[in-house]
mmCIF file of C-alpha atoms in Angstrom:
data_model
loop_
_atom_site.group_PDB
_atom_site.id
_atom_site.type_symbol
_atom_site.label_atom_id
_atom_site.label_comp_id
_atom_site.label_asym_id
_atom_site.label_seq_id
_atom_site.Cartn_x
_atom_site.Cartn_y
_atom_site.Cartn_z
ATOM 1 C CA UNK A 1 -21.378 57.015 58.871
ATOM 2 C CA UNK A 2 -24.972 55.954 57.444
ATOM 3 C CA UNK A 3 -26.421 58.724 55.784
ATOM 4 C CA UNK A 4 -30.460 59.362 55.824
ATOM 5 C CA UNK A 5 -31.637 59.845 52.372
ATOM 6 C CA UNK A 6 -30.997 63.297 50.736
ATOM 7 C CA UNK A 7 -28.834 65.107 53.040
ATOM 8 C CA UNK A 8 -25.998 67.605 51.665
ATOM 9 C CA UNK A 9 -23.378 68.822 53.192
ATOM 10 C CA UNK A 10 -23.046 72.933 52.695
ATOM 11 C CA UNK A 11 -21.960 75.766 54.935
ATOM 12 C CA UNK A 12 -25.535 76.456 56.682
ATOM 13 C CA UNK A 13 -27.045 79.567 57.021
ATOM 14 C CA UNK A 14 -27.062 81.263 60.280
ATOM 15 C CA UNK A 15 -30.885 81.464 60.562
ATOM 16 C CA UNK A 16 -31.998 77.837 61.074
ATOM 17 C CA UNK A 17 -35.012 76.092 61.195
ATOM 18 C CA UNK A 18 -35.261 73.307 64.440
ATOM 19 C CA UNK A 19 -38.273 70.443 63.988
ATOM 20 C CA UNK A 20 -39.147 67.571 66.870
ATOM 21 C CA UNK A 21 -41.442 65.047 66.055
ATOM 22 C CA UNK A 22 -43.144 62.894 68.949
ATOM 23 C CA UNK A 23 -46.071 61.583 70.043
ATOM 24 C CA UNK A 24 -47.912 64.098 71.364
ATOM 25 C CA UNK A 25 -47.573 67.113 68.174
ATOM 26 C CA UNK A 26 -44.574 68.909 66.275
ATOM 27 C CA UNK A 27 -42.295 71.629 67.441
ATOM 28 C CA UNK A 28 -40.607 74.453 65.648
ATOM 29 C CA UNK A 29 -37.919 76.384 66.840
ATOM 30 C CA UNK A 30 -36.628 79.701 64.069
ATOM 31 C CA UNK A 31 -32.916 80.529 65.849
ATOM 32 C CA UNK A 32 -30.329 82.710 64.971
ATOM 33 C CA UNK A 33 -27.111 81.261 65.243
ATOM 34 C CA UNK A 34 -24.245 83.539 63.935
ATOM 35 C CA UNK A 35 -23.624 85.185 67.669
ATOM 36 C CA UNK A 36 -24.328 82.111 69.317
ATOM 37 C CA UNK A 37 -27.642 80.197 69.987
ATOM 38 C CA UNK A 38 -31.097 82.832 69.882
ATOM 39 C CA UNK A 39 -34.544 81.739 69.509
ATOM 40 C CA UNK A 40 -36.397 83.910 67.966
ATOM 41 C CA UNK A 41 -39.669 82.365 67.331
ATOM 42 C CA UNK A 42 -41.384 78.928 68.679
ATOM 43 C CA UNK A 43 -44.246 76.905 68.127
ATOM 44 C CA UNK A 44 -46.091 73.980 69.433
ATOM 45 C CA UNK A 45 -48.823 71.728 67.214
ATOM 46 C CA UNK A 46 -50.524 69.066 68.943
ATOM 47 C CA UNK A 47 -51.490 66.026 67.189
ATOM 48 C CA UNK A 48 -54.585 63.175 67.234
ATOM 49 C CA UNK A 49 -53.942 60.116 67.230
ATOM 50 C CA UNK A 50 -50.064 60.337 66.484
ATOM 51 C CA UNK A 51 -51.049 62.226 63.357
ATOM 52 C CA UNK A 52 -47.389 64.065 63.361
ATOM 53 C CA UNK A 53 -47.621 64.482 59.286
ATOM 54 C CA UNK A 54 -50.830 66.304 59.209
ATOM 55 C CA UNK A 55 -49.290 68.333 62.693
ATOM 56 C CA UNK A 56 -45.893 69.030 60.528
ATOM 57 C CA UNK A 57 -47.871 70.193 57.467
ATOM 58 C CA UNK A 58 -49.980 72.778 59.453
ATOM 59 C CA UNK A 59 -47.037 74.207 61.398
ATOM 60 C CA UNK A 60 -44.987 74.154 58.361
ATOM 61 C CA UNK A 61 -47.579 76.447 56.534
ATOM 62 C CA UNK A 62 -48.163 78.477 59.572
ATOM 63 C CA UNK A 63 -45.145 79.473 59.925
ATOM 64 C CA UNK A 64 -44.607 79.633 56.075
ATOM 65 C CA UNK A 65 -41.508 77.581 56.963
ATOM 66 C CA UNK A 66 -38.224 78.221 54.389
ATOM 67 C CA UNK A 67 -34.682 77.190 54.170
ATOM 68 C CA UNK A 68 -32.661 75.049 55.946
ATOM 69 C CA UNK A 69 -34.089 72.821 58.976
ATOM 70 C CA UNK A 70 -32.511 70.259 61.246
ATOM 71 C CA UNK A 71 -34.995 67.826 62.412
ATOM 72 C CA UNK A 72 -35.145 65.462 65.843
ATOM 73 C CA UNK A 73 -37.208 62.239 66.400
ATOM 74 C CA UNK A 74 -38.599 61.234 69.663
ATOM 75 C CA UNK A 75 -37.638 57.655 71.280
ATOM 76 C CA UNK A 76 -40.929 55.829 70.007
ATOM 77 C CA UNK A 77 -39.990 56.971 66.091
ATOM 78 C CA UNK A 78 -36.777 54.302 65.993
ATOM 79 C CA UNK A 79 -34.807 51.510 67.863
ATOM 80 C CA UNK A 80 -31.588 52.287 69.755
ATOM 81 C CA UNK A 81 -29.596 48.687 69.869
ATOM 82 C CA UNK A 82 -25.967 48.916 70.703
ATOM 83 C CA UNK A 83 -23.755 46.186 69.230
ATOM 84 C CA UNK A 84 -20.175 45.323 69.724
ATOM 85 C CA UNK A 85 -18.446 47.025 66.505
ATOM 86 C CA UNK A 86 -17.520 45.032 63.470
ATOM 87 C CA UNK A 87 -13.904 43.971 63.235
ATOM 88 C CA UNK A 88 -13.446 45.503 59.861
ATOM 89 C CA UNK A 89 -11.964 48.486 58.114
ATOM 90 C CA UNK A 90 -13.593 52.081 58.235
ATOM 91 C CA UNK A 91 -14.819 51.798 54.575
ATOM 92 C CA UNK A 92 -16.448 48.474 55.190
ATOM 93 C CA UNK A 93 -18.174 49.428 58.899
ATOM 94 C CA UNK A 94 -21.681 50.518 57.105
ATOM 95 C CA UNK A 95 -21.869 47.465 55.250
ATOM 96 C CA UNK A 96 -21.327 45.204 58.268
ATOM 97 C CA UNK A 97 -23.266 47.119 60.741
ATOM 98 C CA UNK A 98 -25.898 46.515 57.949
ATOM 99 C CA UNK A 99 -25.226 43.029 58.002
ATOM 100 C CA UNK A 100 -25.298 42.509 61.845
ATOM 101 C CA UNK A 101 -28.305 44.438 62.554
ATOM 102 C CA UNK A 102 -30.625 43.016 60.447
ATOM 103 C CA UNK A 103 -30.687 39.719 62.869
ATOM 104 C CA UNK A 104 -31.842 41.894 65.572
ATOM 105 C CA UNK A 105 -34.692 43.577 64.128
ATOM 106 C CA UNK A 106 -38.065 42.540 63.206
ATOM 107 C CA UNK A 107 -38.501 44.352 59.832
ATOM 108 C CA UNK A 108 -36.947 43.589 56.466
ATOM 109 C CA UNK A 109 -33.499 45.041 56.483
ATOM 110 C CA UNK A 110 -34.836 46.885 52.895
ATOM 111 C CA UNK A 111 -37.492 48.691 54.876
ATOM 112 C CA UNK A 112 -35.247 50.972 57.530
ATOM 113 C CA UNK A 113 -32.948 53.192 57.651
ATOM 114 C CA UNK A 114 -29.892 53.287 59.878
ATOM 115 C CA UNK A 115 -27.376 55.843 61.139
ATOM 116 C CA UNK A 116 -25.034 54.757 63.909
ATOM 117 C CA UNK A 117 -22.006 56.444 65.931
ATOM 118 C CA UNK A 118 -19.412 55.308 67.940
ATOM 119 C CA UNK A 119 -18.598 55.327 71.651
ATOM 120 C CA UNK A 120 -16.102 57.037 73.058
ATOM 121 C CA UNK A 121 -12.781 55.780 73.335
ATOM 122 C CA UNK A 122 -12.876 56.033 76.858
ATOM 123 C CA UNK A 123 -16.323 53.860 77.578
ATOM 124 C CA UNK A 124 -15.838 50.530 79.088
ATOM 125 C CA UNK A 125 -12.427 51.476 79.862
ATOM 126 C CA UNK A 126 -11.301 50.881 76.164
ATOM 127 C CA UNK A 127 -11.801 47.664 76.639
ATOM 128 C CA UNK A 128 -14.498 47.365 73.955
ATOM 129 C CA UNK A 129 -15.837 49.046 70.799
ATOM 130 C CA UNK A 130 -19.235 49.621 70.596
ATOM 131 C CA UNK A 131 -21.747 51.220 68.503
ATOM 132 C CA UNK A 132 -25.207 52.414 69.407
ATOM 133 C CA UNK A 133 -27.371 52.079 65.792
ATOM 134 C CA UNK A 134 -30.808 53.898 65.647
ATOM 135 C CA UNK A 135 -33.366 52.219 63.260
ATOM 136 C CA UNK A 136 -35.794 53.686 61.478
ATOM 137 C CA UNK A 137 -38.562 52.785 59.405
ATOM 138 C CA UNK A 138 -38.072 54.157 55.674
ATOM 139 C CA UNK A 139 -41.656 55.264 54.950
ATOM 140 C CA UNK A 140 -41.117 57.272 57.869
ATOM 141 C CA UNK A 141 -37.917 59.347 56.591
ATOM 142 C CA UNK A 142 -39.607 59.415 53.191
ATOM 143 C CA UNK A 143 -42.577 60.984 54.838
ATOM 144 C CA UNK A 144 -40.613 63.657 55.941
ATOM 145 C CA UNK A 145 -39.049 64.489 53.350
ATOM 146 C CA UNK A 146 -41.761 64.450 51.071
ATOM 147 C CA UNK A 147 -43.286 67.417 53.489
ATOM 148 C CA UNK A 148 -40.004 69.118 53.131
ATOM 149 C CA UNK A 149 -39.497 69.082 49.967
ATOM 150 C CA UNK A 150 -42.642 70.319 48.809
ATOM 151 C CA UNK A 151 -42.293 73.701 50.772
ATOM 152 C CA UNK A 152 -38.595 73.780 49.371
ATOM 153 C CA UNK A 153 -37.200 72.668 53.174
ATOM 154 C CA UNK A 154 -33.635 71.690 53.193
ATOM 155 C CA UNK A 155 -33.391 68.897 55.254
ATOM 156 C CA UNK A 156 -29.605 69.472 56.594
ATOM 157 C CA UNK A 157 -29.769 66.332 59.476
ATOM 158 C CA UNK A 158 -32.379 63.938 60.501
ATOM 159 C CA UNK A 159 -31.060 63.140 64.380
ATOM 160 C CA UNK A 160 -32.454 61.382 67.520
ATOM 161 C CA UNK A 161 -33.583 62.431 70.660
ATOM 162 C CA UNK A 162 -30.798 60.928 72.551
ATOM 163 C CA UNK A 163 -28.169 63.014 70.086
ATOM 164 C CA UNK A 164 -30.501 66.306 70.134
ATOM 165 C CA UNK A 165 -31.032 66.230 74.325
ATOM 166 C CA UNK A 166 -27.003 65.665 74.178
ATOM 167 C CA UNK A 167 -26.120 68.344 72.040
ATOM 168 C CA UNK A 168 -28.182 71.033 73.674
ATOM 169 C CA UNK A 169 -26.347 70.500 77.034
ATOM 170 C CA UNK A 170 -22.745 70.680 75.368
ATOM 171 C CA UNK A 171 -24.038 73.800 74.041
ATOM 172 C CA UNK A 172 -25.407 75.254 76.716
ATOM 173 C CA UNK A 173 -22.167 74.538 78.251
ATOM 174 C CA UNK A 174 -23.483 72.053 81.633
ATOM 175 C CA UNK A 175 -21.669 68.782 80.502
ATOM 176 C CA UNK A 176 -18.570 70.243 79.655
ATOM 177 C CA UNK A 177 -15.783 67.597 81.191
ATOM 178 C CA UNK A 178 -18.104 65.908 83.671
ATOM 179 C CA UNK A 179 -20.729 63.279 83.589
ATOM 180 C CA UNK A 180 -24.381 64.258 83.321
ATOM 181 C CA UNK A 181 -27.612 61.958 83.622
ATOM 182 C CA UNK A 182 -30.347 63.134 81.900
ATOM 183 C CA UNK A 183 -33.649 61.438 82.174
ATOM 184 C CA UNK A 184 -36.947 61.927 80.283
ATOM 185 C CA UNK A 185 -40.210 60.764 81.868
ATOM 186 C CA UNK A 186 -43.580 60.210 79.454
ATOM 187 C CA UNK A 187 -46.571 58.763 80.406
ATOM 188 C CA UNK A 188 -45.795 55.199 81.470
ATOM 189 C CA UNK A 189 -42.177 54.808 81.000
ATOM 190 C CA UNK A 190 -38.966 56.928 79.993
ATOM 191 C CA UNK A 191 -35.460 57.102 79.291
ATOM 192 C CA UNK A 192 -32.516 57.470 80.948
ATOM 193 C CA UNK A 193 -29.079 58.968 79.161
ATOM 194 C CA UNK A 194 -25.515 59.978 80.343
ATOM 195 C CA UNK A 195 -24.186 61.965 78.459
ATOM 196 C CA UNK A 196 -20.445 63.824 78.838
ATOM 197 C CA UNK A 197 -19.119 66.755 76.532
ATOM 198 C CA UNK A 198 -21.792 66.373 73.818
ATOM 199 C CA UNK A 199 -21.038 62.356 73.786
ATOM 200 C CA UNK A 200 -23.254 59.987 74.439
ATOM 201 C CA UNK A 201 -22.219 56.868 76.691
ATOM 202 C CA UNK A 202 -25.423 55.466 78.019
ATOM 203 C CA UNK A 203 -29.066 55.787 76.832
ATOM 204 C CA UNK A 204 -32.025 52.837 79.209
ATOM 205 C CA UNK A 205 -35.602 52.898 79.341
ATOM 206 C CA UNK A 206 -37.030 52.831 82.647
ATOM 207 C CA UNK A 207 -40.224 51.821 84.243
ATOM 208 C CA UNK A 208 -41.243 55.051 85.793
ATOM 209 C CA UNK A 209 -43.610 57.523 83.723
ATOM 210 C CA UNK A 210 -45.542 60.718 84.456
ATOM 211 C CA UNK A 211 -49.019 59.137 84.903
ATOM 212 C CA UNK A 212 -47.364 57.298 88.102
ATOM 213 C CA UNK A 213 -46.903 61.054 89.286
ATOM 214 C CA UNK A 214 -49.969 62.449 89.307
ATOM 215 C CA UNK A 215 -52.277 63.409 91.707
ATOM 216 C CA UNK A 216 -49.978 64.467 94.232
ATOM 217 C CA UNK A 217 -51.182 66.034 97.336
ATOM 218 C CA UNK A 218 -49.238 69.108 97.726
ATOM 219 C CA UNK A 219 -49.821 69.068 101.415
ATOM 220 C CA UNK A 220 -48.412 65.588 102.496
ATOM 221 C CA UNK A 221 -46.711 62.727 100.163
ATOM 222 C CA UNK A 222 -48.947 59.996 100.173
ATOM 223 C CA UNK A 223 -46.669 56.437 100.525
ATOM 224 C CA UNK A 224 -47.878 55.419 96.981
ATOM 225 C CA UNK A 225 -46.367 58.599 95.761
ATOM 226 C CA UNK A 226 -43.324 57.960 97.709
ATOM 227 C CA UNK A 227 -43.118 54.456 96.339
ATOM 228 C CA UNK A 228 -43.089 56.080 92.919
ATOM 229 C CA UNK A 229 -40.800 58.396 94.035
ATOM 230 C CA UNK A 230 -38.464 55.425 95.569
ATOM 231 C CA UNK A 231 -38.914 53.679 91.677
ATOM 232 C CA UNK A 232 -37.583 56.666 89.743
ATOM 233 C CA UNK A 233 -34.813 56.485 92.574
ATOM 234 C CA UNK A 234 -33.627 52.861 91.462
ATOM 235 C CA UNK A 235 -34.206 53.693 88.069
ATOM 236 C CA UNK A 236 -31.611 56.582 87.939
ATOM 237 C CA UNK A 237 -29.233 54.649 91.144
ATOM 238 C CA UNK A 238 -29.259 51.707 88.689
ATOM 239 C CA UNK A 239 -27.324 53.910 85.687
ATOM 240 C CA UNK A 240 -24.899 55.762 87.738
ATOM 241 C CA UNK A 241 -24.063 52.443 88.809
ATOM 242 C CA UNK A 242 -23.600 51.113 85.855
ATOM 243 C CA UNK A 243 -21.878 54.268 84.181
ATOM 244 C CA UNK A 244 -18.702 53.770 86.922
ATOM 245 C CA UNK A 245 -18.844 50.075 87.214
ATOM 246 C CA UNK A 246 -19.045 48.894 84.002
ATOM 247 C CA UNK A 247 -17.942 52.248 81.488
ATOM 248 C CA UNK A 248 -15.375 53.402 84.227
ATOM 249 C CA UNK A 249 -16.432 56.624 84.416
ATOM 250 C CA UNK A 250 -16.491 58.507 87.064
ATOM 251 C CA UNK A 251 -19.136 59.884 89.750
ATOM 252 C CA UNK A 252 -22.536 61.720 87.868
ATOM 253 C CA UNK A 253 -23.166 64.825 90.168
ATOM 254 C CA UNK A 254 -25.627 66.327 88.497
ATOM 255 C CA UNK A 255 -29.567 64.512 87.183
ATOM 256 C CA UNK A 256 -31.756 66.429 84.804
ATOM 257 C CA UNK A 257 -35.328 65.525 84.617
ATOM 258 C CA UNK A 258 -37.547 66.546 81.741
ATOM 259 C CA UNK A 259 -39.870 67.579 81.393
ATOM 260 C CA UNK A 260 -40.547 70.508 83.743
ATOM 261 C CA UNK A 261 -43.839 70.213 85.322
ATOM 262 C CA UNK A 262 -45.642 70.336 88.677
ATOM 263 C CA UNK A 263 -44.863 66.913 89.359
ATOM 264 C CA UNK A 264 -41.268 66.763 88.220
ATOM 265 C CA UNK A 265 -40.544 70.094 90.038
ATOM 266 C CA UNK A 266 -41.756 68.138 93.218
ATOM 267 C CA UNK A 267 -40.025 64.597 92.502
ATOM 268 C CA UNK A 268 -36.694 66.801 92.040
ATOM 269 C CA UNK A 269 -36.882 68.461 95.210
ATOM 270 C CA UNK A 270 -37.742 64.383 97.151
ATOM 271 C CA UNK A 271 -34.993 62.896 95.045
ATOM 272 C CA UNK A 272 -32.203 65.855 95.860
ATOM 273 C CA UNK A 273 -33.612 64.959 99.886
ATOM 274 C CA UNK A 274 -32.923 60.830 98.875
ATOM 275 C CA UNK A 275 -30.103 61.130 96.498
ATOM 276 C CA UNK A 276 -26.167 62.138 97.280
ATOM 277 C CA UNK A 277 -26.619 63.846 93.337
ATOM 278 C CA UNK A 278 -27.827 67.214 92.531
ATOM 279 C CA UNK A 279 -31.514 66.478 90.716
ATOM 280 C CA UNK A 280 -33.197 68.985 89.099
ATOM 281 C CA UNK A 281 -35.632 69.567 86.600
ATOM 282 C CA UNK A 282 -34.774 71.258 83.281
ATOM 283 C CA UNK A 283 -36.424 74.519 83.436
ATOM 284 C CA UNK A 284 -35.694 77.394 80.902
ATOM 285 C CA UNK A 285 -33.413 79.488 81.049
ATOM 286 C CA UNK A 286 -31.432 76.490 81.981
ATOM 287 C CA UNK A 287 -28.794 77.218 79.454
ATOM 288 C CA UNK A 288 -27.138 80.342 80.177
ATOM 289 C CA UNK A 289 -25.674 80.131 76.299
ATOM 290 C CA UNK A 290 -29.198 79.727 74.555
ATOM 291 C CA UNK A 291 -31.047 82.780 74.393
ATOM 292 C CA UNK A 292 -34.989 83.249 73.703
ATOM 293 C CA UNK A 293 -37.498 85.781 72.869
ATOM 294 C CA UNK A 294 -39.595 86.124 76.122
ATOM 295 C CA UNK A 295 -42.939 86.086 73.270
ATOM 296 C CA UNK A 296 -41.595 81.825 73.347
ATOM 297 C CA UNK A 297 -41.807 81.431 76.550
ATOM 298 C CA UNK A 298 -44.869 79.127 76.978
ATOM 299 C CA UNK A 299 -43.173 76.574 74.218
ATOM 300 C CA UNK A 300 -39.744 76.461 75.138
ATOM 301 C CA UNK A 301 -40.583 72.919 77.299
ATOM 302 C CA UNK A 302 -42.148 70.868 73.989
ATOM 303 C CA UNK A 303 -39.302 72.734 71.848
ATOM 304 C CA UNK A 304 -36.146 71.676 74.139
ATOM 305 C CA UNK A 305 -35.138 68.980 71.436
ATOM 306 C CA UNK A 306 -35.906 71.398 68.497
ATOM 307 C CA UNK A 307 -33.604 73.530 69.928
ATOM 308 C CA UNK A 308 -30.956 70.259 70.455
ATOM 309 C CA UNK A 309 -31.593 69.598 66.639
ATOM 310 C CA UNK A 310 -29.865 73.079 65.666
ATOM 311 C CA UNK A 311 -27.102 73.163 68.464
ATOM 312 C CA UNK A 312 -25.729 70.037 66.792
ATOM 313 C CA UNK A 313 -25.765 71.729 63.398
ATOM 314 C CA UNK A 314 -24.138 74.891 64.999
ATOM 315 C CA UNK A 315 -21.855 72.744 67.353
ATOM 316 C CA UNK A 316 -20.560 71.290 63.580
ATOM 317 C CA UNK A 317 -19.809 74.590 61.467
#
């Protein structure tokens, strides 16, 4: 596998540090780990302006952040391209995913960093090998590291948001065996992953964001709202499709939407009226196996992939 610039492998420490970067500010999750998964302290810092290095550096310092930290970047920090694997031998896969990818992205190959992982062997019905590939710009990684190192962080994995959001269900023990869709709305567009056992087998953007879903009347659905509602619909009808045609999986009872808010909390309940799938919204304590202090309460929404960042760390030792 591509490896992000100074990572070592050690046995961790039980006490971990979790870190998501996105758009709108840092989180920080501090969780114990040697009993299982325990939060016991969160934080939010909002950002201007996508500022997320001056965000990191205050939170870092508030926090007087130490020792080892597992780190999770939101959708609009890299590309996701999935490619048909590279007929070639194990040793030579990074070289040739290299070599492929670099006549699908706009940047100089010299200026990103990659990391890739496999499907499983069960997607597409084994008939194909592929290989999602998340792209990153360098300066970015170096940015982070730079932070990290200077307040003598231990960077132990740099992950995405589709790998965080997958390892936090396998952990909290909801995709165990079965299919799972998983879909994340921002403000004018979002994603949509399935996800089975901690692997990932799908991960589309969709049309449908948050700003589409405000204003609701909490009286009567208006039929713009119920148009947007009817969008989100397709959206998710679209994947399931997909996931059983096409992967040969089978049937996805059960849709997560994040994040929780007044408006998701209202398109779950028209969806689970519209939809022969269970739809609801992820709303802590979701995860029966993921404990928090109740003082973290208020966070626990902007720190869900935080928290995904150290269940994949804990999910490996």
């Amino acid at each position: 596998m591509v490896q992000w610039p100074r990572l070592k492998k050690k046995k961790i420490n039980s006490v971990l540090n979790g870190i998501s970067i996105d758009a709108a500010g840092v989180s920080w999750v501090l969780m114990d780990t040697l009993s299982g998964l325990h939060v016991k302290d969160a934080q939010f810092q909002a950002c201007s302006d996508g500022n997320w290095s001056e965000a990191l550096e205050v939170l870092v310092e508030s926090t007087r952040m130490r020792g080892d930290v597992y780190i999770s970047l939101s959708e609009e920090k890299y590309n996701l391209l999935l490619i048909d694997a590279p007929d070639v031998p194990d040793n030579e896969l990074s070289d040739a995913i290299r070599w492929r990818v670099k006549d699908l992205i706009s940047q100089p190959i010299d200026s990103v960093v990659m990391d890739f992982f496999v499907l499983p062997e069960d997607a597409y019905r084994g008939r194909m090998k592929m290989i999602y590939v998340a792209v990153v710009d360098k300066s970015l990684v170096q940015s982070i590291v730079s932070v990290c190192d200077e307040h003598d962080l231990n960077i132990e994995n740099i992950s995405i948001h589709e790998v965080s959001l997958s390892n936090l269900l396998f952990a909290s023990g909801m995709t165990e065996g079965e299919g799972t869709g998983l879909v994340s709305l921002g403000a004018t567009s979002g994603q949509m992953r399935l996800v089975e056992s901690g692997n990932l087998y799908l991960a589309r953007n969709i049309d449908s964001g948050v700003d589409r879903l405000t204003g609701w009347n909490e009286e009567e659905l208006t039929d713009y709202d119920l148009a947007q509602c009817d969008q989100v619909m397709f959206d998710i009808k679209r994947s399931l499709d997909y996931y059983e045609s096409q992967l040969g999986k089978g049937a996805v009872n059960n849709v997560i939407l994040m994040p929780a808010d007044v408006n998701l909390l209202r398109l779950s309940s028209v969806l689970n009226e519209k939809m022969p799938v269970n739809v609801q919204p992820w709303l802590w304590p979701s995860a029966e196996n993921i404990t928090y202090e109740a003082a973290c309460q208020d966070v626990m929404n902007q720190c869900t992939a935080a928290i995904g960042a150290v269940a994949g760390g804990w999910l490996e030792n």
